[in-house]
Amino acid sequence: MTTTVLVAHGSLALAEALSAVVASEPGLEAVATATDPAGALTDVGRIRPDAVLADLGEGDWVVAVIALTKAYPQIRVVGLAPAEAAATDRLLAAGVHLVDAASAGMGAVLAALHAGGGRRADEPGGSARAASGTQPTRSSALAPTDLQLLRLVAAGLDSESAARELGTDAGLVRRRLRRICTELRVESPIQAVAVALREGVLDLGSGP
Amino acid sequence: MHAALSLRLFGPVTLTDAQGRPHRLRGKCARILGVLGMRAGSAVHKDELADAVWDGAPPTSYRQTLDSDVCVLRRRAGLGTGRVSVLATVRGGYELDPGRLEVDAVTRRDLVERVVDATSATALDVGHPLVRTSGDILFENEPFWDWGRVVREGWESALSDALLHISRSALVCGEPSLALTAAAASLGLAPDSESATVHLMRAQWWSGRHNDALRTYVTLQDRLVRELGEIPQRETQDLYLALLRDHDRLPSADAAEDHVRLLLTLLRRTLDQTRTPQDGAGGPDTGTEAEPARASM
């Protein structure tokens, strides 16, 4: 029984160092490292480790870690305190195992990772490595007018304002947004924006 | 000649006469002009005027008091007398003529109305002065005036909405820095507004200030949980997740220095502990041999 661990830390050097500590521990296997909150979320989704050892030094990570516990309740999440007092409550409520490493030591961190149990080494996903996988682009089907509309959505315009901007009717705008969401297989327009941004077909920096 | 006549209700109430001389007003006179100014172009009955000026508790002789104050105001600023005055006597009350006296609050209110239903390019054109002057406070020198406070709050709520619209328009028109300024001003006027907070996140996102946007979200979430026991709306969460996934804009992670230092300490301690059994030199706290090595790290 080996517990696979993904180590998430904002600094690559420290993520690797923590990985090395985890790897040196019998019964634990460091399968991947992630250095940004968004990357951690995608990597966990792809690799499905048994446990995640996460940095909680900054607010961005706190929210990512909470999102992670919601998305993958079966994964054991061990967080390195210190976190701000307000964040601590939320993290505990989300089921994160907080370890105050400064006082309890690294041994306590490793023990918390062990406590989750593990899966057999022959199960799939056990030794996958983090790699920047290329996803099939869904947004290539979008027309320029669709992208123009998504840009307005990203700017915060509702369908009425977007319709006024495009010189059309709010009902038509809503219909087009529903079609875009269906094509991109997402639930909301802002999620469509996220997909278009990620796949590089939408750019927020430039002018209209 | 009358072009120079103007009434400022933002900041200290100031009436500038036809010769360009400013008369700064306080107390009753400031309040009378405040009420008439906010309703320039329509008649205000003396009963109503007194109610507003004295917050519902006018003195018994309020009619005479109002008459004499108006008389003083007209004389000081050369506004003329009776029915042809810029501050005209009308049936039972008074009326300011906005055609001959420019009132800043009226001008700004018109701008807000024009912005709200405009397309982005127009909203941006029209809205610039609103962004620039968003820090001005209506009836600033009358903090204990209830009527003034209510009017101020109504104005600030309308201005906050207008600034949001201007900020969205600035994003659409490719002016993220103006969008950022307008969003921050909007949130400043309505600190509890989730929509203003969310929009500030958007403006920060478009400006490439990814970390600021994430921080804005965390602050909002903390406040909602702490004060209302609520979590952000679905739309807000979606925006946040979109932000998180916007890979390319994520700056290289630079963890706080203190945090890095703590982790380094931890790692050293761990290495000490794992080394200890082989070295046979006792625990890290008792082993004197380990001291120089740790001090040098």
GROMACS .gro file of N, CA and C in nm, chain A residues 56-200:
model
  435
   56LEU      N    1  -0.018   2.677   0.224
   56LEU     CA    2  -0.131   2.765   0.254
   56LEU      C    3  -0.081   2.902   0.294
   57GLY      N    4   0.030   2.940   0.237
   57GLY     CA    5   0.090   3.066   0.276
   57GLY      C    6   0.018   3.187   0.221
   58GLU      N    7  -0.055   3.172   0.113
   58GLU     CA    8  -0.120   3.286   0.051
   58GLU      C    9  -0.266   3.256   0.026
   59GLY      N   10  -0.344   3.363   0.022
   59GLY     CA   11  -0.489   3.351   0.004
   59GLY      C   12  -0.528   3.272  -0.120
   60ASP      N   13  -0.452   3.289  -0.228
   60ASP     CA   14  -0.485   3.221  -0.352
   60ASP      C   15  -0.487   3.070  -0.332
   61TRP      N   16  -0.391   3.023  -0.254
   61TRP     CA   17  -0.383   2.880  -0.231
   61TRP      C   18  -0.497   2.832  -0.143
   62VAL      N   19  -0.533   2.915  -0.045
   62VAL     CA   20  -0.642   2.877   0.045
   62VAL      C   21  -0.767   2.846  -0.035
   63VAL      N   22  -0.801   2.937  -0.127
   63VAL     CA   23  -0.923   2.918  -0.203
   63VAL      C   24  -0.911   2.797  -0.297
   64ALA      N   25  -0.794   2.781  -0.356
   64ALA     CA   26  -0.773   2.667  -0.445
   64ALA      C   27  -0.787   2.536  -0.369
   65VAL      N   28  -0.733   2.533  -0.250
   65VAL     CA   29  -0.738   2.410  -0.170
   65VAL      C   30  -0.882   2.378  -0.130
   66ILE      N   31  -0.959   2.482  -0.098
   66ILE     CA   32  -1.099   2.458  -0.064
   66ILE      C   33  -1.175   2.406  -0.186
   67ALA      N   34  -1.147   2.466  -0.301
   67ALA     CA   35  -1.210   2.420  -0.425
   67ALA      C   36  -1.177   2.273  -0.450
   68LEU      N   37  -1.054   2.239  -0.419
   68LEU     CA   38  -1.006   2.103  -0.439
   68LEU      C   39  -1.083   2.002  -0.352
   69THR      N   40  -1.106   2.040  -0.226
   69THR     CA   41  -1.179   1.947  -0.138
   69THR      C   42  -1.322   1.928  -0.186
   70LYS      N   43  -1.377   2.036  -0.248
   70LYS     CA   44  -1.514   2.024  -0.299
   70LYS      C   45  -1.517   1.934  -0.421
   71ALA      N   46  -1.419   1.953  -0.509
   71ALA     CA   47  -1.419   1.879  -0.635
   71ALA      C   48  -1.382   1.732  -0.613
   72TYR      N   49  -1.293   1.705  -0.522
   72TYR     CA   50  -1.245   1.567  -0.502
   72TYR      C   51  -1.249   1.530  -0.354
   73PRO      N   52  -1.371   1.504  -0.303
   73PRO     CA   53  -1.384   1.479  -0.159
   73PRO      C   54  -1.306   1.356  -0.111
   74GLN      N   55  -1.277   1.263  -0.203
   74GLN     CA   56  -1.210   1.141  -0.160
   74GLN      C   57  -1.060   1.163  -0.138
   75ILE      N   58  -1.008   1.274  -0.189
   75ILE     CA   59  -0.863   1.298  -0.174
   75ILE      C   60  -0.835   1.366  -0.040
   76ARG      N   61  -0.735   1.312   0.029
   76ARG     CA   62  -0.697   1.367   0.159
   76ARG      C   63  -0.610   1.490   0.136
   77VAL      N   64  -0.650   1.600   0.196
   77VAL     CA   65  -0.573   1.723   0.176
   77VAL      C   66  -0.508   1.766   0.308
   78VAL      N   67  -0.376   1.772   0.305
   78VAL     CA   68  -0.302   1.817   0.423
   78VAL      C   69  -0.247   1.955   0.392
   79GLY      N   70  -0.283   2.051   0.476
   79GLY     CA   71  -0.239   2.188   0.453
   79GLY      C   72  -0.132   2.228   0.552
   80LEU      N   73  -0.032   2.298   0.500
   80LEU     CA   74   0.073   2.348   0.588
   80LEU      C   75   0.029   2.481   0.646
   81ALA      N   76   0.002   2.484   0.776
   81ALA     CA   77  -0.023   2.613   0.840
   81ALA      C   78   0.112   2.687   0.837
   82PRO      N   79   0.126   2.813   0.861
   82PRO     CA   80   0.021   2.900   0.913
   82PRO      C   81  -0.070   2.954   0.803
   83ALA      N   82  -0.198   2.958   0.835
   83ALA     CA   83  -0.291   3.030   0.749
   83ALA      C   84  -0.353   3.136   0.837
   84GLU      N   85  -0.413   3.239   0.775
   84GLU     CA   86  -0.477   3.343   0.853
   84GLU      C   87  -0.593   3.282   0.932
   85ALA      N   88  -0.622   3.345   1.046
   85ALA     CA   89  -0.725   3.290   1.134
   85ALA      C   90  -0.857   3.270   1.061
   86ALA      N   91  -0.895   3.370   0.981
   86ALA     CA   92  -1.024   3.360   0.912
   86ALA      C   93  -1.024   3.241   0.815
   87ALA      N   94  -0.908   3.221   0.749
   87ALA     CA   95  -0.898   3.113   0.652
   87ALA      C   96  -0.899   2.978   0.722
   88THR      N   97  -0.843   2.973   0.843
   88THR     CA   98  -0.835   2.846   0.915
   88THR      C   99  -0.972   2.782   0.931
   89ASP      N  100  -1.071   2.861   0.972
   89ASP     CA  101  -1.205   2.808   0.992
   89ASP      C  102  -1.260   2.747   0.864
   90ARG      N  103  -1.240   2.822   0.756
   90ARG     CA  104  -1.295   2.774   0.629
   90ARG      C  105  -1.226   2.646   0.584
   91LEU      N  106  -1.095   2.642   0.608
   91LEU     CA  107  -1.020   2.523   0.567
   91LEU      C  108  -1.064   2.402   0.648
   92LEU      N  109  -1.080   2.423   0.778
   92LEU     CA  110  -1.121   2.311   0.863
   92LEU      C  111  -1.261   2.265   0.822
   93ALA      N  112  -1.349   2.362   0.796
   93ALA     CA  113  -1.486   2.328   0.755
   93ALA      C  114  -1.485   2.248   0.626
   94ALA      N  115  -1.387   2.276   0.539
   94ALA     CA  116  -1.378   2.207   0.411
   94ALA      C  117  -1.313   2.068   0.427
   95GLY      N  118  -1.269   2.038   0.547
   95GLY     CA  119  -1.212   1.905   0.570
   95GLY      C  120  -1.062   1.896   0.546
   96VAL      N  121  -0.995   2.011   0.541
   96VAL     CA  122  -0.850   2.009   0.521
   96VAL      C  123  -0.782   1.976   0.654
   97HIS      N  124  -0.683   1.888   0.649
   97HIS     CA  125  -0.607   1.855   0.769
   97HIS      C  126  -0.495   1.956   0.783
   98LEU      N  127  -0.512   2.046   0.879
   98LEU     CA  128  -0.412   2.151   0.895
   98LEU      C  129  -0.303   2.104   0.991
   99VAL      N  130  -0.181   2.120   0.951
   99VAL     CA  131  -0.070   2.084   1.039
   99VAL      C  132   0.016   2.208   1.057
  100ASP      N  133   0.032   2.249   1.181
  100ASP     CA  134   0.120   2.362   1.208
  100ASP      C  135   0.263   2.309   1.209
  101ALA      N  136   0.319   2.308   1.091
  101ALA     CA  137   0.449   2.244   1.074
  101ALA      C  138   0.557   2.310   1.158
  102ALA      N  139   0.543   2.439   1.181
  102ALA     CA  140   0.646   2.512   1.255
  102ALA      C  141   0.663   2.455   1.395
  103SER      N  142   0.552   2.419   1.460
  103SER     CA  143   0.563   2.368   1.596
  103SER      C  144   0.559   2.215   1.599
  104ALA      N  145   0.479   2.155   1.510
  104ALA     CA  146   0.462   2.009   1.516
  104ALA      C  147   0.572   1.935   1.440
  105GLY      N  148   0.637   2.003   1.349
  105GLY     CA  149   0.746   1.940   1.276
  105GLY      C  150   0.700   1.865   1.153
  106MET      N  151   0.796   1.832   1.069
  106MET     CA  152   0.767   1.765   0.943
  106MET      C  153   0.711   1.625   0.966
  107GLY      N  154   0.751   1.567   1.079
  107GLY     CA  155   0.701   1.432   1.110
  107GLY      C  156   0.549   1.430   1.117
  108ALA      N  157   0.492   1.535   1.176
  108ALA     CA  158   0.347   1.543   1.187
  108ALA      C  159   0.282   1.555   1.049
  109VAL      N  160   0.350   1.627   0.960
  109VAL     CA  161   0.299   1.642   0.824
  109VAL      C  162   0.295   1.507   0.755
  110LEU      N  163   0.406   1.432   0.768
  110LEU     CA  164   0.413   1.301   0.704
  110LEU      C  165   0.309   1.207   0.764
  111ALA      N  166   0.290   1.216   0.896
  111ALA     CA  167   0.192   1.130   0.962
  111ALA      C  168   0.052   1.160   0.908
  112ALA      N  169   0.023   1.290   0.888
  112ALA     CA  170  -0.108   1.328   0.837
  112ALA      C  171  -0.132   1.272   0.698
  113LEU      N  172  -0.024   1.267   0.618
  113LEU     CA  173  -0.036   1.212   0.483
  113LEU      C  174  -0.061   1.061   0.488
  114HIS      N  175   0.009   0.995   0.580
  114HIS     CA  176  -0.008   0.849   0.597
  114HIS      C  177  -0.150   0.812   0.636
  115ALA      N  178  -0.208   0.892   0.724
  115ALA     CA  179  -0.336   0.858   0.784
  115ALA      C  180  -0.445   0.834   0.681
  116GLY      N  181  -0.425   0.883   0.561
  116GLY     CA  182  -0.527   0.866   0.459
  116GLY      C  183  -0.534   0.728   0.400
  117GLY      N  184  -0.437   0.642   0.433
  117GLY     CA  185  -0.434   0.510   0.370
  117GLY      C  186  -0.379   0.524   0.230
  118GLY      N  187  -0.391   0.423   0.148
  118GLY     CA  188  -0.334   0.434   0.014
  118GLY      C  189  -0.404   0.344  -0.081
  119ARG      N  190  -0.353   0.337  -0.201
  119ARG     CA  191  -0.413   0.243  -0.296
  119ARG      C  192  -0.301   0.152  -0.346
  120ARG      N  193  -0.342   0.041  -0.399
  120ARG     CA  194  -0.242  -0.056  -0.443
  120ARG      C  195  -0.165  -0.001  -0.563
  121ALA      N  196  -0.038  -0.039  -0.569
  121ALA     CA  197   0.050   0.018  -0.669
  121ALA      C  198   0.006  -0.017  -0.812
  122ASP      N  199  -0.067  -0.130  -0.828
  122ASP     CA  200  -0.102  -0.171  -0.963
  122ASP      C  201  -0.226  -0.099  -1.017
  123GLU      N  202  -0.288  -0.015  -0.932
  123GLU     CA  203  -0.405   0.059  -0.979
  123GLU      C  204  -0.364   0.169  -1.076
  124PRO      N  205  -0.450   0.198  -1.171
  124PRO     CA  206  -0.413   0.302  -1.269
  124PRO      C  207  -0.399   0.438  -1.201
  125GLY      N  208  -0.314   0.519  -1.257
  125GLY     CA  209  -0.297   0.654  -1.204
  125GLY      C  210  -0.201   0.661  -1.089
  126GLY      N  211  -0.154   0.549  -1.044
  126GLY     CA  212  -0.069   0.545  -0.926
  126GLY      C  213   0.062   0.617  -0.944
  127SER      N  214   0.117   0.608  -1.061
  127SER     CA  215   0.249   0.671  -1.077
  127SER      C  216   0.253   0.768  -1.195
  128ALA      N  217   0.138   0.826  -1.221
  128ALA     CA  218   0.136   0.924  -1.330
  128ALA      C  219   0.220   1.045  -1.292
  129ARG      N  220   0.275   1.110  -1.389
  129ARG     CA  221   0.354   1.230  -1.360
  129ARG      C  222   0.284   1.353  -1.416
  130ALA      N  223   0.308   1.462  -1.347
  130ALA     CA  224   0.247   1.586  -1.395
  130ALA      C  225   0.314   1.629  -1.524
  131ALA      N  226   0.236   1.654  -1.623
  131ALA     CA  227   0.288   1.704  -1.748
  131ALA      C  228   0.185   1.799  -1.805
  132SER      N  229   0.231   1.900  -1.877
  132SER     CA  230   0.132   1.994  -1.930
  132SER      C  231   0.063   1.929  -2.049
  133GLY      N  232  -0.043   1.858  -2.022
  133GLY     CA  233  -0.115   1.786  -2.125
  133GLY      C  234  -0.188   1.882  -2.216
  134THR      N  235  -0.195   1.851  -2.344
  134THR     CA  236  -0.269   1.937  -2.435
  134THR      C  237  -0.410   1.884  -2.448
  135GLN      N  238  -0.507   1.975  -2.426
  135GLN     CA  239  -0.646   1.934  -2.437
  135GLN      C  240  -0.696   1.966  -2.576
  136PRO      N  241  -0.793   1.888  -2.624
  136PRO     CA  242  -0.850   1.921  -2.755
  136PRO      C  243  -0.921   2.056  -2.745
  137THR      N  244  -0.903   2.143  -2.844
  137THR     CA  245  -0.967   2.273  -2.834
  137THR      C  246  -1.112   2.264  -2.879
  138ARG      N  247  -1.197   2.313  -2.788
  138ARG     CA  248  -1.340   2.313  -2.817
  138ARG      C  249  -1.381   2.445  -2.877
  139SER      N  250  -1.302   2.549  -2.844
  139SER     CA  251  -1.345   2.684  -2.881
  139SER      C  252  -1.315   2.720  -3.026
  140SER      N  253  -1.246   2.630  -3.099
  140SER     CA  254  -1.214   2.663  -3.238
  140SER      C  255  -1.340   2.676  -3.323
  141ALA      N  256  -1.452   2.619  -3.273
  141ALA     CA  257  -1.577   2.627  -3.348
  141ALA      C  258  -1.644   2.764  -3.336
  142LEU      N  259  -1.592   2.851  -3.249
  142LEU     CA  260  -1.658   2.979  -3.225
  142LEU      C  261  -1.634   3.078  -3.338
  143ALA      N  262  -1.740   3.149  -3.374
  143ALA     CA  263  -1.730   3.253  -3.477
  143ALA      C  264  -1.674   3.380  -3.415
  144PRO      N  265  -1.619   3.471  -3.497
  144PRO     CA  266  -1.568   3.597  -3.443
  144PRO      C  267  -1.674   3.673  -3.363
  145THR      N  268  -1.798   3.668  -3.408
  145THR     CA  269  -1.904   3.739  -3.334
  145THR      C  270  -1.928   3.674  -3.198
  146ASP      N  271  -1.909   3.542  -3.190
  146ASP     CA  272  -1.921   3.474  -3.061
  146ASP      C  273  -1.814   3.526  -2.965
  147LEU      N  274  -1.692   3.539  -3.018
  147LEU     CA  275  -1.581   3.584  -2.934
  147LEU      C  276  -1.603   3.728  -2.889
  148GLN      N  277  -1.658   3.808  -2.980
  148GLN     CA  278  -1.690   3.947  -2.946
  148GLN      C  279  -1.790   3.950  -2.830
  149LEU      N  280  -1.887   3.860  -2.836
  149LEU     CA  281  -1.987   3.853  -2.729
  149LEU      C  282  -1.924   3.806  -2.598
  150LEU      N  283  -1.836   3.706  -2.607
  150LEU     CA  284  -1.770   3.656  -2.486
  150LEU      C  285  -1.684   3.764  -2.421
  151ARG      N  286  -1.626   3.850  -2.506
  151ARG     CA  287  -1.546   3.959  -2.453
  151ARG      C  288  -1.634   4.054  -2.370
  152LEU      N  289  -1.754   4.078  -2.419
  152LEU     CA  290  -1.848   4.164  -2.344
  152LEU      C  291  -1.888   4.097  -2.213
  153VAL      N  292  -1.906   3.965  -2.217
  153VAL     CA  293  -1.940   3.891  -2.095
  153VAL      C  294  -1.826   3.904  -1.993
  154ALA      N  295  -1.703   3.893  -2.043
  154ALA     CA  296  -1.586   3.904  -1.953
  154ALA      C  297  -1.576   4.044  -1.894
  155ALA      N  298  -1.628   4.144  -1.967
  155ALA     CA  299  -1.625   4.281  -1.915
  155ALA      C  300  -1.737   4.304  -1.815
  156GLY      N  301  -1.826   4.207  -1.800
  156GLY     CA  302  -1.931   4.218  -1.700
  156GLY      C  303  -2.065   4.267  -1.753
  157LEU      N  304  -2.081   4.275  -1.885
  157LEU     CA  305  -2.208   4.322  -1.939
  157LEU      C  306  -2.315   4.213  -1.929
  158ASP      N  307  -2.437   4.252  -1.891
  158ASP     CA  308  -2.547   4.155  -1.893
  158ASP      C  309  -2.604   4.149  -2.035
  159SER      N  310  -2.702   4.060  -2.057
  159SER     CA  311  -2.748   4.043  -2.196
  159SER      C  312  -2.809   4.171  -2.253
  160GLU      N  313  -2.874   4.252  -2.167
  160GLU     CA  314  -2.934   4.376  -2.216
  160GLU      C  315  -2.826   4.472  -2.267
  161SER      N  316  -2.723   4.492  -2.183
  161SER     CA  317  -2.616   4.584  -2.223
  161SER      C  318  -2.541   4.530  -2.344
  162ALA      N  319  -2.518   4.398  -2.345
  162ALA     CA  320  -2.446   4.338  -2.458
  162ALA      C  321  -2.526   4.357  -2.585
  163ALA      N  322  -2.658   4.341  -2.576
  163ALA     CA  323  -2.744   4.358  -2.693
  163ALA      C  324  -2.735   4.501  -2.744
  164ARG      N  325  -2.738   4.597  -2.649
  164ARG     CA  326  -2.729   4.738  -2.688
  164ARG      C  327  -2.596   4.764  -2.758
  165GLU      N  328  -2.490   4.704  -2.703
  165GLU     CA  329  -2.356   4.722  -2.758
  165GLU      C  330  -2.347   4.667  -2.901
  166LEU      N  331  -2.412   4.553  -2.923
  166LEU     CA  332  -2.401   4.486  -3.053
  166LEU      C  333  -2.514   4.528  -3.147
  167GLY      N  334  -2.602   4.614  -3.099
  167GLY     CA  335  -2.713   4.660  -3.181
  167GLY      C  336  -2.810   4.548  -3.213
  168THR      N  337  -2.833   4.461  -3.117
  168THR     CA  338  -2.927   4.352  -3.141
  168THR      C  339  -3.022   4.341  -3.023
  169ASP      N  340  -3.087   4.227  -3.011
  169ASP     CA  341  -3.193   4.210  -2.913
  169ASP      C  342  -3.146   4.119  -2.800
  170ALA      N  343  -3.186   4.151  -2.676
  170ALA     CA  344  -3.137   4.076  -2.560
  170ALA      C  345  -3.172   3.928  -2.569
  171GLY      N  346  -3.290   3.898  -2.624
  171GLY     CA  347  -3.331   3.758  -2.638
  171GLY      C  348  -3.236   3.682  -2.730
  172LEU      N  349  -3.194   3.749  -2.837
  172LEU     CA  350  -3.101   3.686  -2.932
  172LEU      C  351  -2.964   3.664  -2.867
  173VAL      N  352  -2.923   3.762  -2.786
  173VAL     CA  353  -2.795   3.749  -2.716
  173VAL      C  354  -2.799   3.628  -2.624
  174ARG      N  355  -2.909   3.616  -2.548
  174ARG     CA  356  -2.921   3.501  -2.455
  174ARG      C  357  -2.918   3.369  -2.531
  175ARG      N  358  -2.985   3.368  -2.647
  175ARG     CA  359  -2.989   3.244  -2.725
  175ARG      C  360  -2.848   3.207  -2.773
  176ARG      N  361  -2.777   3.312  -2.818
  176ARG     CA  362  -2.641   3.286  -2.868
  176ARG      C  363  -2.552   3.237  -2.754
  177LEU      N  364  -2.568   3.295  -2.636
  177LEU     CA  365  -2.487   3.252  -2.521
  177LEU      C  366  -2.516   3.106  -2.487
  178ARG      N  367  -2.644   3.068  -2.494
  178ARG     CA  368  -2.679   2.927  -2.464
  178ARG      C  369  -2.613   2.834  -2.565
  179ARG      N  370  -2.614   2.876  -2.692
  179ARG     CA  371  -2.552   2.792  -2.795
  179ARG      C  372  -2.401   2.779  -2.771
  180ILE      N  373  -2.337   2.891  -2.737
  180ILE     CA  374  -2.193   2.888  -2.710
  180ILE      C  375  -2.164   2.793  -2.594
  181CYS      N  376  -2.244   2.803  -2.488
  181CYS     CA  377  -2.224   2.717  -2.371
  181CYS      C  378  -2.239   2.570  -2.410
  182THR      N  379  -2.338   2.541  -2.493
  182THR     CA  380  -2.358   2.402  -2.538
  182THR      C  381  -2.237   2.354  -2.618
  183GLU      N  382  -2.191   2.439  -2.710
  183GLU     CA  383  -2.076   2.401  -2.793
  183GLU      C  384  -1.951   2.376  -2.711
  184LEU      N  385  -1.933   2.458  -2.607
  184LEU     CA  386  -1.812   2.444  -2.526
  184LEU      C  387  -1.831   2.347  -2.410
  185ARG      N  388  -1.953   2.294  -2.400
  185ARG     CA  389  -1.988   2.201  -2.292
  185ARG      C  390  -1.959   2.262  -2.154
  186VAL      N  391  -2.009   2.384  -2.134
  186VAL     CA  392  -1.998   2.449  -2.003
  186VAL      C  393  -2.136   2.495  -1.959
  187GLU      N  394  -2.145   2.534  -1.832
  187GLU     CA  395  -2.276   2.568  -1.777
  187GLU      C  396  -2.310   2.716  -1.782
  188SER      N  397  -2.206   2.800  -1.779
  188SER     CA  398  -2.237   2.943  -1.774
  188SER      C  399  -2.146   3.020  -1.868
  189PRO      N  400  -2.192   3.140  -1.910
  189PRO     CA  401  -2.112   3.222  -2.002
  189PRO      C  402  -1.970   3.249  -1.952
  190ILE      N  403  -1.957   3.274  -1.820
  190ILE     CA  404  -1.822   3.307  -1.770
  190ILE      C  405  -1.731   3.184  -1.780
  191GLN      N  406  -1.790   3.065  -1.767
  191GLN     CA  407  -1.710   2.943  -1.788
  191GLN      C  408  -1.667   2.934  -1.935
  192ALA      N  409  -1.756   2.977  -2.023
  192ALA     CA  410  -1.720   2.979  -2.166
  192ALA      C  411  -1.603   3.074  -2.189
  193VAL      N  412  -1.607   3.189  -2.119
  193VAL     CA  413  -1.496   3.284  -2.127
  193VAL      C  414  -1.366   3.216  -2.084
  194ALA      N  415  -1.375   3.141  -1.973
  194ALA     CA  416  -1.256   3.074  -1.920
  194ALA      C  417  -1.198   2.977  -2.022
  195VAL      N  418  -1.286   2.899  -2.087
  195VAL     CA  419  -1.239   2.802  -2.187
  195VAL      C  420  -1.174   2.875  -2.304
  196ALA      N  421  -1.240   2.981  -2.353
  196ALA     CA  422  -1.187   3.055  -2.468
  196ALA      C  423  -1.052   3.118  -2.435
  197LEU      N  424  -1.038   3.165  -2.312
  197LEU     CA  425  -0.910   3.223  -2.270
  197LEU      C  426  -0.802   3.117  -2.266
  198ARG      N  427  -0.837   3.004  -2.206
  198ARG     CA  428  -0.738   2.898  -2.188
  198ARG      C  429  -0.691   2.845  -2.322
  199GLU      N  430  -0.784   2.839  -2.415
  199GLU     CA  431  -0.746   2.783  -2.546
  199GLU      C  432  -0.691   2.890  -2.638
  200GLY      N  433  -0.677   3.011  -2.585
  200GLY     CA  434  -0.605   3.115  -2.659
  200GLY      C  435  -0.681   3.181  -2.772
   0.00000   0.00000   0.00000
